[in-house]
mmCIF file with all atom_site columns, C-alpha atoms in Angstrom:
data_model
loop_
_atom_site.group_PDB
_atom_site.id
_atom_site.type_symbol
_atom_site.label_atom_id
_atom_site.label_alt_id
_atom_site.label_comp_id
_atom_site.label_asym_id
_atom_site.label_entity_id
_atom_site.label_seq_id
_atom_site.pdbx_PDB_ins_code
_atom_site.Cartn_x
_atom_site.Cartn_y
_atom_site.Cartn_z
_atom_site.occupancy
_atom_site.B_iso_or_equiv
_atom_site.pdbx_formal_charge
_atom_site.auth_seq_id
_atom_site.auth_comp_id
_atom_site.auth_asym_id
_atom_site.auth_atom_id
_atom_site.pdbx_PDB_model_num
ATOM 1   C CA . MET A 1 1   ? 80.144 118.473 178.286 1.00 45.00 ? 1   MET A CA 1
ATOM 2   C CA . ALA A 1 2   ? 83.257 118.071 180.388 1.00 46.00 ? 2   ALA A CA 1
ATOM 3   C CA . THR A 1 3   ? 82.937 118.146 184.144 1.00 48.00 ? 3   THR A CA 1
ATOM 4   C CA . VAL A 1 4   ? 84.704 121.243 185.408 1.00 50.00 ? 4   VAL A CA 1
ATOM 5   C CA . SER A 1 5   ? 84.478 123.048 188.710 1.00 54.00 ? 5   SER A CA 1
ATOM 6   C CA . PRO A 1 6   ? 83.133 126.559 188.126 1.00 54.00 ? 6   PRO A CA 1
ATOM 7   C CA . THR A 1 7   ? 84.832 127.726 191.309 1.00 55.00 ? 7   THR A CA 1
ATOM 8   C CA . SER A 1 8   ? 88.505 127.013 190.554 1.00 55.00 ? 8   SER A CA 1
ATOM 9   C CA . ALA A 1 9   ? 90.639 130.120 190.898 1.00 53.00 ? 9   ALA A CA 1
ATOM 10  C CA . PRO A 1 10  ? 91.754 131.827 187.685 1.00 57.00 ? 10  PRO A CA 1
ATOM 11  C CA . ALA A 1 11  ? 95.428 132.483 186.921 1.00 82.00 ? 11  ALA A CA 1
ATOM 12  C CA . TRP A 1 12  ? 94.321 135.934 185.729 1.00 92.00 ? 12  TRP A CA 1
ATOM 13  C CA . SER A 1 13  ? 90.914 137.512 185.422 1.00 94.00 ? 13  SER A CA 1
ATOM 14  C CA . TYR A 1 14  ? 89.142 140.704 184.469 1.00 96.00 ? 14  TYR A CA 1
ATOM 15  C CA . THR A 1 15  ? 85.698 141.801 185.599 1.00 97.00 ? 15  THR A CA 1
ATOM 16  C CA . LEU A 1 16  ? 83.573 144.369 183.813 1.00 97.00 ? 16  LEU A CA 1
ATOM 17  C CA . HIS A 1 17  ? 80.462 145.873 185.394 1.00 98.00 ? 17  HIS A CA 1
ATOM 18  C CA . LEU A 1 18  ? 77.930 146.552 182.621 1.00 97.00 ? 18  LEU A CA 1
ATOM 19  C CA . PRO A 1 19  ? 74.824 148.725 182.895 1.00 96.00 ? 19  PRO A CA 1
ATOM 20  C CA . ARG A 1 20  ? 71.498 147.642 181.465 1.00 94.00 ? 20  ARG A CA 1
ATOM 21  C CA . ASP A 1 21  ? 72.158 149.392 178.169 1.00 95.00 ? 21  ASP A CA 1
ATOM 22  C CA . PRO A 1 22  ? 71.737 148.146 174.575 1.00 95.00 ? 22  PRO A CA 1
ATOM 23  C CA . ARG A 1 23  ? 75.422 148.957 173.909 1.00 96.00 ? 23  ARG A CA 1
ATOM 24  C CA . SER A 1 24  ? 76.629 146.581 176.638 1.00 96.00 ? 24  SER A CA 1
ATOM 25  C CA . PRO A 1 25  ? 77.038 143.504 174.381 1.00 95.00 ? 25  PRO A CA 1
ATOM 26  C CA . ARG A 1 26  ? 79.247 145.501 171.996 1.00 96.00 ? 26  ARG A CA 1
ATOM 27  C CA . ILE A 1 27  ? 81.312 146.876 174.880 1.00 97.00 ? 27  ILE A CA 1
ATOM 28  C CA . ALA A 1 28  ? 81.661 143.369 176.337 1.00 97.00 ? 28  ALA A CA 1
ATOM 29  C CA . ARG A 1 29  ? 82.922 142.028 172.977 1.00 96.00 ? 29  ARG A CA 1
ATOM 30  C CA . ALA A 1 30  ? 85.429 144.873 172.623 1.00 97.00 ? 30  ALA A CA 1
ATOM 31  C CA . THR A 1 31  ? 86.708 144.301 176.155 1.00 97.00 ? 31  THR A CA 1
ATOM 32  C CA . LEU A 1 32  ? 86.989 140.551 175.581 1.00 97.00 ? 32  LEU A CA 1
ATOM 33  C CA . ARG A 1 33  ? 88.893 141.168 172.346 1.00 96.00 ? 33  ARG A CA 1
ATOM 34  C CA . SER A 1 34  ? 91.355 143.459 174.159 1.00 96.00 ? 34  SER A CA 1
ATOM 35  C CA . VAL A 1 35  ? 91.927 140.888 176.917 1.00 95.00 ? 35  VAL A CA 1
ATOM 36  C CA . LEU A 1 36  ? 92.494 138.005 174.506 1.00 94.00 ? 36  LEU A CA 1
ATOM 37  C CA . VAL A 1 37  ? 94.874 140.012 172.319 1.00 93.00 ? 37  VAL A CA 1
ATOM 38  C CA . ALA A 1 38  ? 96.792 141.217 175.397 1.00 93.00 ? 38  ALA A CA 1
ATOM 39  C CA . HIS A 1 39  ? 97.189 137.616 176.590 1.00 90.00 ? 39  HIS A CA 1
ATOM 40  C CA . ASP A 1 40  ? 98.196 136.388 173.121 1.00 88.00 ? 40  ASP A CA 1
ATOM 41  C CA . LEU A 1 41  ? 95.060 134.286 172.594 1.00 88.00 ? 41  LEU A CA 1
ATOM 42  C CA . PRO A 1 42  ? 93.866 135.455 169.153 1.00 87.00 ? 42  PRO A CA 1
ATOM 43  C CA . ALA A 1 43  ? 92.845 131.942 168.079 1.00 88.00 ? 43  ALA A CA 1
ATOM 44  C CA . LEU A 1 44  ? 89.939 132.138 170.546 1.00 92.00 ? 44  LEU A CA 1
ATOM 45  C CA . LEU A 1 45  ? 88.595 135.498 169.417 1.00 92.00 ? 45  LEU A CA 1
ATOM 46  C CA . ASP A 1 46  ? 85.772 134.530 167.064 1.00 93.00 ? 46  ASP A CA 1
ATOM 47  C CA . THR A 1 47  ? 84.279 131.762 169.188 1.00 94.00 ? 47  THR A CA 1
ATOM 48  C CA . ALA A 1 48  ? 84.772 133.608 172.479 1.00 95.00 ? 48  ALA A CA 1
ATOM 49  C CA . GLU A 1 49  ? 83.159 136.768 171.089 1.00 95.00 ? 49  GLU A CA 1
ATOM 50  C CA . LEU A 1 50  ? 80.147 134.873 169.739 1.00 94.00 ? 50  LEU A CA 1
ATOM 51  C CA . LEU A 1 51  ? 79.516 132.989 172.967 1.00 95.00 ? 51  LEU A CA 1
ATOM 52  C CA . THR A 1 52  ? 80.143 136.025 175.177 1.00 96.00 ? 52  THR A CA 1
ATOM 53  C CA . SER A 1 53  ? 77.775 138.079 173.063 1.00 95.00 ? 53  SER A CA 1
ATOM 54  C CA . GLU A 1 54  ? 75.048 135.466 173.601 1.00 93.00 ? 54  GLU A CA 1
ATOM 55  C CA . LEU A 1 55  ? 75.440 135.468 177.383 1.00 95.00 ? 55  LEU A CA 1
ATOM 56  C CA . VAL A 1 56  ? 75.637 139.256 177.686 1.00 96.00 ? 56  VAL A CA 1
ATOM 57  C CA . THR A 1 57  ? 72.705 139.819 175.316 1.00 94.00 ? 57  THR A CA 1
ATOM 58  C CA . ASN A 1 58  ? 70.575 137.423 177.375 1.00 92.00 ? 58  ASN A CA 1
ATOM 59  C CA . ALA A 1 59  ? 71.548 139.235 180.572 1.00 95.00 ? 59  ALA A CA 1
ATOM 60  C CA . TYR A 1 60  ? 70.523 142.540 178.974 1.00 95.00 ? 60  TYR A CA 1
ATOM 61  C CA . ARG A 1 61  ? 67.228 141.165 177.655 1.00 92.00 ? 61  ARG A CA 1
ATOM 62  C CA . HIS A 1 62  ? 66.124 139.127 180.656 1.00 90.00 ? 62  HIS A CA 1
ATOM 63  C CA . SER A 1 63  ? 67.325 140.915 183.774 1.00 91.00 ? 63  SER A CA 1
ATOM 64  C CA . ALA A 1 64  ? 66.201 144.229 185.163 1.00 91.00 ? 64  ALA A CA 1
ATOM 65  C CA . GLY A 1 65  ? 69.513 145.592 186.368 1.00 91.00 ? 65  GLY A CA 1
ATOM 66  C CA . SER A 1 66  ? 73.196 145.721 185.657 1.00 95.00 ? 66  SER A CA 1
ATOM 67  C CA . PHE A 1 67  ? 75.317 142.615 185.147 1.00 96.00 ? 67  PHE A CA 1
ATOM 68  C CA . LEU A 1 68  ? 78.937 141.482 185.315 1.00 97.00 ? 68  LEU A CA 1
ATOM 69  C CA . LEU A 1 69  ? 81.266 139.954 182.735 1.00 98.00 ? 69  LEU A CA 1
ATOM 70  C CA . ARG A 1 70  ? 84.265 138.021 184.015 1.00 97.00 ? 70  ARG A CA 1
ATOM 71  C CA . VAL A 1 71  ? 87.020 136.698 181.740 1.00 97.00 ? 71  VAL A CA 1
ATOM 72  C CA . GLY A 1 72  ? 89.790 134.564 183.169 1.00 95.00 ? 72  GLY A CA 1
ATOM 73  C CA . GLU A 1 73  ? 92.334 131.860 182.607 1.00 92.00 ? 73  GLU A CA 1
ATOM 74  C CA . VAL A 1 74  ? 91.907 128.647 184.591 1.00 88.00 ? 74  VAL A CA 1
ATOM 75  C CA . GLY A 1 75  ? 93.496 125.224 184.676 1.00 78.00 ? 75  GLY A CA 1
ATOM 76  C CA . GLY A 1 76  ? 97.105 126.392 184.600 1.00 74.00 ? 76  GLY A CA 1
ATOM 77  C CA . GLY A 1 77  ? 96.623 128.353 181.394 1.00 73.00 ? 77  GLY A CA 1
ATOM 78  C CA . ARG A 1 78  ? 94.848 125.546 179.572 1.00 76.00 ? 78  ARG A CA 1
ATOM 79  C CA . ARG A 1 79  ? 91.306 126.977 179.720 1.00 88.00 ? 79  ARG A CA 1
ATOM 80  C CA . LEU A 1 80  ? 89.645 130.323 179.172 1.00 95.00 ? 80  LEU A CA 1
ATOM 81  C CA . ARG A 1 81  ? 86.517 130.880 181.266 1.00 96.00 ? 81  ARG A CA 1
ATOM 82  C CA . VAL A 1 82  ? 83.919 133.556 180.564 1.00 97.00 ? 82  VAL A CA 1
ATOM 83  C CA . GLY A 1 83  ? 81.044 134.116 182.979 1.00 97.00 ? 83  GLY A CA 1
ATOM 84  C CA . VAL A 1 84  ? 78.129 136.509 183.086 1.00 97.00 ? 84  VAL A CA 1
ATOM 85  C CA . TRP A 1 85  ? 76.250 137.238 186.308 1.00 97.00 ? 85  TRP A CA 1
ATOM 86  C CA . ASP A 1 86  ? 72.865 138.937 186.282 1.00 96.00 ? 86  ASP A CA 1
ATOM 87  C CA . ALA A 1 87  ? 70.143 139.639 188.841 1.00 94.00 ? 87  ALA A CA 1
ATOM 88  C CA . ASP A 1 88  ? 67.551 137.249 187.372 1.00 92.00 ? 88  ASP A CA 1
ATOM 89  C CA . PRO A 1 89  ? 67.670 133.936 189.299 1.00 92.00 ? 89  PRO A CA 1
ATOM 90  C CA . TYR A 1 90  ? 65.952 131.955 186.506 1.00 90.00 ? 90  TYR A CA 1
ATOM 91  C CA . LEU A 1 91  ? 68.306 129.408 184.869 1.00 89.00 ? 91  LEU A CA 1
ATOM 92  C CA . PRO A 1 92  ? 67.298 129.239 181.200 1.00 85.00 ? 92  PRO A CA 1
ATOM 93  C CA . ALA A 1 93  ? 67.326 126.110 179.056 1.00 77.00 ? 93  ALA A CA 1
ATOM 94  C CA . PRO A 1 94  ? 69.665 124.474 178.283 1.00 77.00 ? 94  PRO A CA 1
ATOM 95  C CA . PHE A 1 95  ? 71.603 125.641 181.365 1.00 73.00 ? 95  PHE A CA 1
ATOM 96  C CA . ASP A 1 96  ? 68.885 124.278 183.642 1.00 73.00 ? 96  ASP A CA 1
ATOM 97  C CA . ALA A 1 97  ? 68.921 120.634 182.554 1.00 68.00 ? 97  ALA A CA 1
ATOM 98  C CA . GLY A 1 98  ? 71.410 120.046 179.751 1.00 60.00 ? 98  GLY A CA 1
ATOM 99  C CA . PRO A 1 99  ? 71.544 120.737 176.032 1.00 56.00 ? 99  PRO A CA 1
ATOM 100 C CA . LYS A 1 100 ? 68.376 120.568 173.997 1.00 61.00 ? 100 LYS A CA 1
ATOM 101 C CA . VAL A 1 101 ? 67.894 121.190 170.315 1.00 63.00 ? 101 VAL A CA 1
ATOM 102 C CA . PRO A 1 102 ? 65.933 124.441 169.954 1.00 58.00 ? 102 PRO A CA 1
ATOM 103 C CA . ASP A 1 103 ? 62.461 124.310 168.456 1.00 62.00 ? 103 ASP A CA 1
ATOM 104 C CA . ALA A 1 104 ? 62.731 125.134 164.738 1.00 60.00 ? 104 ALA A CA 1
ATOM 105 C CA . GLU A 1 105 ? 59.561 127.251 164.951 1.00 61.00 ? 105 GLU A CA 1
ATOM 106 C CA . ALA A 1 106 ? 60.614 129.238 168.038 1.00 57.00 ? 106 ALA A CA 1
ATOM 107 C CA . ASP A 1 107 ? 61.483 132.928 167.792 1.00 58.00 ? 107 ASP A CA 1
ATOM 108 C CA . GLY A 1 108 ? 64.489 132.498 170.076 1.00 59.00 ? 108 GLY A CA 1
ATOM 109 C CA . GLY A 1 109 ? 66.447 129.985 172.107 1.00 60.00 ? 109 GLY A CA 1
ATOM 110 C CA . ARG A 1 110 ? 69.297 129.323 169.708 1.00 66.00 ? 110 ARG A CA 1
ATOM 111 C CA . GLY A 1 111 ? 71.945 131.515 171.329 1.00 73.00 ? 111 GLY A CA 1
ATOM 112 C CA . LEU A 1 112 ? 72.443 129.494 174.488 1.00 79.00 ? 112 LEU A CA 1
ATOM 113 C CA . PHE A 1 113 ? 72.345 126.312 172.410 1.00 78.00 ? 113 PHE A CA 1
ATOM 114 C CA . LEU A 1 114 ? 75.370 127.707 170.516 1.00 83.00 ? 114 LEU A CA 1
ATOM 115 C CA . VAL A 1 115 ? 77.171 128.239 173.817 1.00 86.00 ? 115 VAL A CA 1
ATOM 116 C CA . CYS A 1 116 ? 76.560 124.615 174.795 1.00 82.00 ? 116 CYS A CA 1
ATOM 117 C CA . HIS A 1 117 ? 77.560 123.348 171.365 1.00 83.00 ? 117 HIS A CA 1
ATOM 118 C CA . TYR A 1 118 ? 80.841 125.245 170.927 1.00 88.00 ? 118 TYR A CA 1
ATOM 119 C CA . ALA A 1 119 ? 82.156 125.448 174.490 1.00 91.00 ? 119 ALA A CA 1
ATOM 120 C CA . TYR A 1 120 ? 84.472 122.847 175.981 1.00 89.00 ? 120 TYR A CA 1
ATOM 121 C CA . ALA A 1 121 ? 82.492 123.141 179.220 1.00 90.00 ? 121 ALA A CA 1
ATOM 122 C CA . TRP A 1 122 ? 79.564 125.283 180.335 1.00 90.00 ? 122 TRP A CA 1
ATOM 123 C CA . GLY A 1 123 ? 77.190 125.650 183.223 1.00 91.00 ? 123 GLY A CA 1
ATOM 124 C CA . GLY A 1 124 ? 74.998 127.850 185.311 1.00 93.00 ? 124 GLY A CA 1
ATOM 125 C CA . HIS A 1 125 ? 74.053 128.145 188.942 1.00 92.00 ? 125 HIS A CA 1
ATOM 126 C CA . PRO A 1 126 ? 72.326 130.528 191.331 1.00 92.00 ? 126 PRO A CA 1
ATOM 127 C CA . VAL A 1 127 ? 74.548 133.159 192.930 1.00 92.00 ? 127 VAL A CA 1
ATOM 128 C CA . GLY A 1 128 ? 73.082 135.487 195.534 1.00 90.00 ? 128 GLY A CA 1
ATOM 129 C CA . ASP A 1 129 ? 69.863 136.961 194.182 1.00 91.00 ? 129 ASP A CA 1
ATOM 130 C CA . GLY A 1 130 ? 70.801 136.134 190.593 1.00 95.00 ? 130 GLY A CA 1
ATOM 131 C CA . LYS A 1 131 ? 72.638 133.571 188.500 1.00 95.00 ? 131 LYS A CA 1
ATOM 132 C CA . LEU A 1 132 ? 75.957 132.956 186.827 1.00 96.00 ? 132 LEU A CA 1
ATOM 133 C CA . LEU A 1 133 ? 76.165 131.416 183.344 1.00 95.00 ? 133 LEU A CA 1
ATOM 134 C CA . TRP A 1 134 ? 79.659 130.470 182.184 1.00 95.00 ? 134 TRP A CA 1
ATOM 135 C CA . PHE A 1 135 ? 81.556 128.652 179.460 1.00 95.00 ? 135 PHE A CA 1
ATOM 136 C CA . GLU A 1 136 ? 85.109 127.533 178.833 1.00 95.00 ? 136 GLU A CA 1
ATOM 137 C CA . LEU A 1 137 ? 87.260 127.139 175.754 1.00 95.00 ? 137 LEU A CA 1
ATOM 138 C CA . THR A 1 138 ? 90.311 124.932 176.099 1.00 83.00 ? 138 THR A CA 1
ATOM 139 C CA . ALA A 1 139 ? 93.858 124.515 174.840 1.00 58.00 ? 139 ALA A CA 1
ATOM 140 C CA . ARG A 1 140 ? 94.858 121.448 172.871 1.00 51.00 ? 140 ARG A CA 1
ATOM 141 C CA . PRO A 1 141 ? 97.491 119.260 174.559 1.00 44.00 ? 141 PRO A CA 1
ATOM 142 C CA . SER A 1 142 ? 99.817 119.818 171.563 1.00 41.00 ? 142 SER A CA 1
ATOM 143 C CA . GLY A 1 143 ? 99.458 123.581 171.722 1.00 45.00 ? 143 GLY A CA 1
ATOM 144 C CA . GLY A 1 144 ? 96.951 125.937 170.184 1.00 46.00 ? 144 GLY A CA 1
ATOM 145 C CA . TRP A 1 145 ? 93.331 126.247 171.224 1.00 45.00 ? 145 TRP A CA 1
ATOM 146 C CA . ALA A 1 146 ? 90.370 123.997 170.623 1.00 51.00 ? 146 ALA A CA 1
ATOM 147 C CA . VAL A 1 147 ? 86.630 124.362 170.844 1.00 51.00 ? 147 VAL A CA 1
ATOM 148 C CA . ALA A 1 148 ? 83.997 121.670 170.693 1.00 51.00 ? 148 ALA A CA 1
ATOM 149 C CA . ALA A 1 149 ? 83.020 120.789 167.127 1.00 44.00 ? 149 ALA A CA 1
#
């Protein structure tokens, strides 16, 4: 994982307030798709949608209230950052102590592992009465976009 400040100001950003509703992950993906297409970033669509869906689905499943999705460009246009804030202060593994391979017998726990595996950078920290989980995808120095392999 690359060391990145989760507080650097985005060049552009969009925030979507989502209710605790089972349709929220789908709405978050559709919104993300619209933002990435509008900013001419179609190469990021599949990975960004997958990772965003994981964060939003976890917020829906594990918090009692509404949550926020924020999508923005950071690092002078070289990184895309997606963050999800929810009202549950608990930082789940692997965001609490670093990536761990999920238990093969477990019923869950693979979604956030995917975020850690495919994102250029990721993290989580308490914010107010809740938490923020975020990830970044990055541009290649030669142009185009890259994700961790």
